[in-house]
Coordinates of C-alpha atoms in Angstrom, one line a residue:
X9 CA -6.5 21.9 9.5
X10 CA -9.7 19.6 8.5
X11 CA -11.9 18.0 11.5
X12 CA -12.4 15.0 8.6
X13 CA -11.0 11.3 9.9
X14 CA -10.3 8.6 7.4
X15 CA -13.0 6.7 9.1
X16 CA -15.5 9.0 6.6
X17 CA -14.0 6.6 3.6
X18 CA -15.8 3.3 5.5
X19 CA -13.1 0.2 6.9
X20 CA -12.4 -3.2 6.0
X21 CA -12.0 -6.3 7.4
X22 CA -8.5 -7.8 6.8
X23 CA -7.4 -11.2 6.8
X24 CA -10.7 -11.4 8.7
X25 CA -9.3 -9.7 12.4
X26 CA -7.9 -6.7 11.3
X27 CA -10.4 -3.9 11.1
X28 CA -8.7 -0.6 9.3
X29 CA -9.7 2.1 7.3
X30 CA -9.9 2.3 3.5
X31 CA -8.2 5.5 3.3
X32 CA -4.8 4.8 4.4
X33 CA -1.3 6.2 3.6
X34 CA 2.0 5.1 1.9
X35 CA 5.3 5.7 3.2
X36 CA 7.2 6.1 0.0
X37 CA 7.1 9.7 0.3
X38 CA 8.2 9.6 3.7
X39 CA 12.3 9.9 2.8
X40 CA 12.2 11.5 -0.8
X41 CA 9.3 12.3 -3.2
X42 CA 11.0 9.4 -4.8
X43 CA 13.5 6.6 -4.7
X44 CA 15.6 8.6 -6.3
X45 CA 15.8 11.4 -4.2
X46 CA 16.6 14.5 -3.0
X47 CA 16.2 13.6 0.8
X48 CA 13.5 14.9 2.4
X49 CA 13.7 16.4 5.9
X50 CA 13.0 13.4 8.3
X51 CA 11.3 15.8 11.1
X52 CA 9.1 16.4 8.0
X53 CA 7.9 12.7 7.3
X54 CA 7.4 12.2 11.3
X55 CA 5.1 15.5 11.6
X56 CA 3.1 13.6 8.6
X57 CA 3.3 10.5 10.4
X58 CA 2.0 11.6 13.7
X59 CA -1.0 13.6 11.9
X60 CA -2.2 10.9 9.9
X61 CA -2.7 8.6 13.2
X62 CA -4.5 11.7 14.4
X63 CA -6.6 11.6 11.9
X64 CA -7.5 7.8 12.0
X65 CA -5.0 6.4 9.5
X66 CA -4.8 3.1 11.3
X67 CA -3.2 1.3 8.0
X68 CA 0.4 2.4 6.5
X69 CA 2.3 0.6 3.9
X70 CA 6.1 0.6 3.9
X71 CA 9.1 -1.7 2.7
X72 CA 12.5 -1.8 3.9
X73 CA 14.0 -0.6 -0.1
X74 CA 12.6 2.6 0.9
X75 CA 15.3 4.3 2.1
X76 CA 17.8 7.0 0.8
X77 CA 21.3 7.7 2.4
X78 CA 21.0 7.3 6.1
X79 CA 17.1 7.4 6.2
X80 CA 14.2 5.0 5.6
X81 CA 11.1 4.8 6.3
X82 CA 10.5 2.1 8.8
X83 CA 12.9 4.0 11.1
X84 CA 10.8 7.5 10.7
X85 CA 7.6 5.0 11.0
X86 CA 8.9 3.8 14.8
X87 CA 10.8 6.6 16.1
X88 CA 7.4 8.8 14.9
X89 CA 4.9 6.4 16.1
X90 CA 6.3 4.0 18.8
X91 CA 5.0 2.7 21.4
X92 CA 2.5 1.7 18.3
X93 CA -1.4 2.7 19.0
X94 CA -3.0 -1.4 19.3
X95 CA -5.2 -0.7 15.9
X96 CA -2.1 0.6 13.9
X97 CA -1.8 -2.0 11.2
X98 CA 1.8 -1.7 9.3
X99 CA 2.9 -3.5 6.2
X100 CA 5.7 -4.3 4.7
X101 CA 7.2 -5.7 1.4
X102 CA 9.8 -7.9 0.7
X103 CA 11.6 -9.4 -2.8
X104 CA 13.5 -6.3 -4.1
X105 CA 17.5 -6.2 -3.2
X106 CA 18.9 -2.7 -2.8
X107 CA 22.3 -1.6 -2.0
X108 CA 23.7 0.6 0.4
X109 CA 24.1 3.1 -3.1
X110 CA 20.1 2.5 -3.4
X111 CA 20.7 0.9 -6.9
X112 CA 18.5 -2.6 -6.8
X113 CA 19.5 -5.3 -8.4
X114 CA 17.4 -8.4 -8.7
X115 CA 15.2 -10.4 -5.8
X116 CA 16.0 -12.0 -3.1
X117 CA 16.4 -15.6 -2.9
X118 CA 14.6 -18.0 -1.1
X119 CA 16.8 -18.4 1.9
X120 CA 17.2 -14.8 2.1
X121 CA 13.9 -13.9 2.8
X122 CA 14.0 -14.7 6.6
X123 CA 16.8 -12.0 7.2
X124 CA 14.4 -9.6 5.1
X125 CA 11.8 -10.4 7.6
X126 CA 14.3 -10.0 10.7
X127 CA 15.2 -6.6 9.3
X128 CA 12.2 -5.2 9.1
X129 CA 10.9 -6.4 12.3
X130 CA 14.4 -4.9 14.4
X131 CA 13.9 -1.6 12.1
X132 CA 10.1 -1.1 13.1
X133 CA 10.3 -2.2 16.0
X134 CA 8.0 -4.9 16.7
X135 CA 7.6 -8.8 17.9
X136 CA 5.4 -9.8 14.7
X137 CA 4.8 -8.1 11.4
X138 CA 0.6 -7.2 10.4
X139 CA 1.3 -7.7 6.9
X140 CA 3.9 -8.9 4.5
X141 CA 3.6 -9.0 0.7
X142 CA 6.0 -11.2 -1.2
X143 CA 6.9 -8.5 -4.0
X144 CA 8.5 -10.0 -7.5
X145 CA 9.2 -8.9 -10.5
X146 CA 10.3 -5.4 -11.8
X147 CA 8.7 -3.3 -13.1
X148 CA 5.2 -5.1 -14.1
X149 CA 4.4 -8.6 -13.0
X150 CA 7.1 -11.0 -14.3
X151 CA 5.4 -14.4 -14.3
X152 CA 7.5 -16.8 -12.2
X153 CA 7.2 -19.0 -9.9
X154 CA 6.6 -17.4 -6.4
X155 CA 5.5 -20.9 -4.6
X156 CA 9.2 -21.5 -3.2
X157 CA 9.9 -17.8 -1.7
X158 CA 5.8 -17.6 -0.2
X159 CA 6.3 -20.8 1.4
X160 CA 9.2 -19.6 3.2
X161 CA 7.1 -16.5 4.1
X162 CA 4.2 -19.1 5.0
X163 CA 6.6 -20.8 7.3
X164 CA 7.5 -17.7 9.0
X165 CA 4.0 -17.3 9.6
X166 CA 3.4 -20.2 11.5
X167 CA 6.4 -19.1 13.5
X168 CA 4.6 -16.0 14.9
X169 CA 6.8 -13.6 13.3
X170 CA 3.9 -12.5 10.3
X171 CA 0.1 -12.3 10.9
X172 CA -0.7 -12.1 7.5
X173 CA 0.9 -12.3 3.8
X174 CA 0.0 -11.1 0.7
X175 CA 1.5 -10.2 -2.9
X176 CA 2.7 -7.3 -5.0
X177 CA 3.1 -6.6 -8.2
X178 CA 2.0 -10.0 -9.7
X179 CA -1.0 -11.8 -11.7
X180 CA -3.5 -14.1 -11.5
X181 CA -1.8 -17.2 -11.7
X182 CA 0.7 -16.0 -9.2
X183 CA -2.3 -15.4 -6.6
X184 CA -3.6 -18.9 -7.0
X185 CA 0.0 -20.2 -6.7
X186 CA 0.4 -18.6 -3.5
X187 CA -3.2 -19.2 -2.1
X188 CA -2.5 -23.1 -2.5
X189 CA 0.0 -22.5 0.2
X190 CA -1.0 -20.0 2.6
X191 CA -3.9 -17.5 2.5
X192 CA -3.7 -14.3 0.8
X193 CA -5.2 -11.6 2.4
X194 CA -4.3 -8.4 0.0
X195 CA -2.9 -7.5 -3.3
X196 CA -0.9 -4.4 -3.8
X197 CA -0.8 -3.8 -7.9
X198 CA -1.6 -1.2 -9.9
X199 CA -4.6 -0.8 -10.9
X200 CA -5.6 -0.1 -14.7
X201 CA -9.3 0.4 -15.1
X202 CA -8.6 0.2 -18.7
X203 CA -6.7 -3.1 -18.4
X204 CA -8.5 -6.4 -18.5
X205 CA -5.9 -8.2 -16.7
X206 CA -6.3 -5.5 -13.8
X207 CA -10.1 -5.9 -13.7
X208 CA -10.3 -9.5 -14.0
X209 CA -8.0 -9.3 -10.7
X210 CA -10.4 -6.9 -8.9
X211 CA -13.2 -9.5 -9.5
X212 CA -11.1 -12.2 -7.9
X213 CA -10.1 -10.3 -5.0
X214 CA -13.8 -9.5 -4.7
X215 CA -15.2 -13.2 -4.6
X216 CA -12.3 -13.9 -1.7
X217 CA -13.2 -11.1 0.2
X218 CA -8.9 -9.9 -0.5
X219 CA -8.3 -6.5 -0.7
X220 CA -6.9 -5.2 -3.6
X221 CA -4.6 -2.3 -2.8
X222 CA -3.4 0.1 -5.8
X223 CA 0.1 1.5 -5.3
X224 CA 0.4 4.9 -7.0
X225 CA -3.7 5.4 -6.3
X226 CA -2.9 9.0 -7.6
X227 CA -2.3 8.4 -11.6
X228 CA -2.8 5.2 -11.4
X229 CA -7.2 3.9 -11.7
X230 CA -8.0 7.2 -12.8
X231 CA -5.2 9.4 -13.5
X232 CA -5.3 13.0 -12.2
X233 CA -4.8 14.9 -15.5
X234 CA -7.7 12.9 -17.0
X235 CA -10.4 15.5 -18.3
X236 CA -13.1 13.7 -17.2
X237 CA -11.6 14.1 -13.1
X238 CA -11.1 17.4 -13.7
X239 CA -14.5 18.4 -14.8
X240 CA -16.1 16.4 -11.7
X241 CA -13.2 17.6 -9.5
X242 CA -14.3 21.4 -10.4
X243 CA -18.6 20.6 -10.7
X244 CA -17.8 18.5 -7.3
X245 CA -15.9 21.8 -5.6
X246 CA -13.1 19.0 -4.7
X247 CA -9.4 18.7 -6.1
X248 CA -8.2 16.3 -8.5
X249 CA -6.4 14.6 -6.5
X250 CA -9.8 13.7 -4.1
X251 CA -11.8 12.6 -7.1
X252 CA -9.4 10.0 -8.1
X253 CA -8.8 8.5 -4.7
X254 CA -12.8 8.3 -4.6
X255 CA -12.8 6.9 -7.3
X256 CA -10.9 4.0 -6.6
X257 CA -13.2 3.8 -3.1
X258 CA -16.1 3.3 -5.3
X259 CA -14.9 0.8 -7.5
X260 CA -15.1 -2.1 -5.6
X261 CA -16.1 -2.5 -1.3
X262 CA -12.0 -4.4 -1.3
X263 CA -9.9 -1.6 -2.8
X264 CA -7.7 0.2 0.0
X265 CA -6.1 3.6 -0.7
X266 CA -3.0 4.6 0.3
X267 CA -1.7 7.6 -1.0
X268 CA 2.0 8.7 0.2
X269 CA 3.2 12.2 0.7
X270 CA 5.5 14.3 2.9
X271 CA 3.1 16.8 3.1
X272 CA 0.5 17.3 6.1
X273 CA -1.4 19.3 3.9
X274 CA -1.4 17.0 1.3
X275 CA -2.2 14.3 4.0
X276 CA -5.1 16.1 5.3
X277 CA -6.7 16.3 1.7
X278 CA -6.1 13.2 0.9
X279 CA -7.8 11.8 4.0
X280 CA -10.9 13.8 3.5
X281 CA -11.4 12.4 0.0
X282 CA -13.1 9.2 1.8
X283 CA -15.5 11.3 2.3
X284 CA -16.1 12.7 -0.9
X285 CA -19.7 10.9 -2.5
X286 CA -19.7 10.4 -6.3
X287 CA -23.1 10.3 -7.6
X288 CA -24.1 8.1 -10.0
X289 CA -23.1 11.2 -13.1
X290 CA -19.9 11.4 -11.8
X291 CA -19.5 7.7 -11.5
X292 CA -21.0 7.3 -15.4
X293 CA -18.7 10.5 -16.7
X294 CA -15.2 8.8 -15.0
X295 CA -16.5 5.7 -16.5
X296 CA -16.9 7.1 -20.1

């Protein structure tokens, strides 16, 4: 058990009325280590669940695609956590089609995306949706056009039904599409320190004041077998795993972390990373 909260990692204003914590956590993991499966043991991801609040995660990221056989994570996030605590912020992605055999196949079309919305809303359980991100593409960021499907989302904004929206997997030209229609208030990419196109992102989410949220923090900045985390995970007495999600707390004040697992053991280290402080060595060797 650790006495550490995730308010150690510092907060962050979102879309300029939603205070949450940096260190958040990502429900992925929740229903299978991954998409793919096996299953995992729902009373598992519900006991992780109702930690994490305990411990001051006040920001969890989900999507209605992840789901395997009868279980998905929006469903373990409400029956775990509803009636929802007032500073819980959820968000949710939408774009990627998956069937009921959990095989996706392609995005979903403008006039779709309301019914996207309207399912994710019934499964968690709530008048109005925190956070939405628009999510195209496959794999990596595919370049098209995303004004006709964010407008849709920006109408369902005005409706009440979304607070905020934001954008997944895309690049810079698809952020300044989107921003000429509604505000953005996060990006969820990876995140590539090595990557010019990844930094050059960072830097615009940090003159907007968006956060820039990595999905797969662990191996994604600075990934875990790197020799250079491992040397200032052991010098630091921390694990692996803690240096990188610091790491990616010290890169910029906008990035969010939000590392999944089914694990509350894994949840509890994870949350104490926020407070793990990287002096200005460590920062210089994970730089080199």
């Amino acid at each position: 058990m650790t006495d550490v909260t995730a308010a150690v990692g510092g907060d962050f204003l979102l879309g300029g009325d939603l205070r949450i914590n940096r260190i958040g956590f990502g429900a992925m993991r929740l229903v299978a280590n991954s998409l793919e499966g096996p299953p995992r043991d729902p009373a598992a991801g519900m006991a992780v669940l109702r930690r994490a609040v305990e411990l001051g995660v006040d920001h969890i990221d989900t999507a209605g695609f992840y789901r395997l056989g009868g279980t998905s994570a929006h469903e373990l996030i409400r029956e775990a956590l509803a009636p929802y605590r007032d500073d819980v912020v959820i968000a949710t992605k939408v774009g990627p089609l998956r069937d009921a055999d959990g095989v996706f196949h392609g995005q979903a079309r403008p006039e779709e995306l309301r019914g996207l919305v309207e399912e994710d809303l019934r499964r968690l359980g709530v008048p109005r949706l925190d956070l939405v991100y628009l999510r195209p593409g496959g794999v990596g960021p595919d370049g098209s056009s995303v004004a006709e499907r964010f407008a849709v989302l920006a109408e369902l904004r005005e409706a009440g039904l979304i607070r905020h929206l934001g954008l997944s997997n895309v690049d810079a030209a698809q952020v300044a599409e989107a921003r000429s229609i509604a505000p953005v208030v996060a990006v969820q990419n990876h995140f590539h320190v090595q990557y010019a196109e990844d930094r050059r992102l960072l830097e615009d989410c940090e003159r907007s004041g968006t956060a820039y949220v990595p999905y797969f923090p662990l191996g994604g900045g600075m990934p875990v077998d790197d020799a250079r985390v491992r040397a200032v995970a052991q010098r630091l007495s921390s694990s692996v795993a803690q240096v990188s999600l610091a790491w990616l707390l010290a890169v910029s004040p906008v990035t969010l972390a939000i590392p999944g697992t089914g694990s509350v053991a894994h949840l509890e280290e994870n949350v104490a990373a926020g407070g793990l402080q990287l002096g200005p060595d460590d920062l210089a060797e994970l730089a080199g």
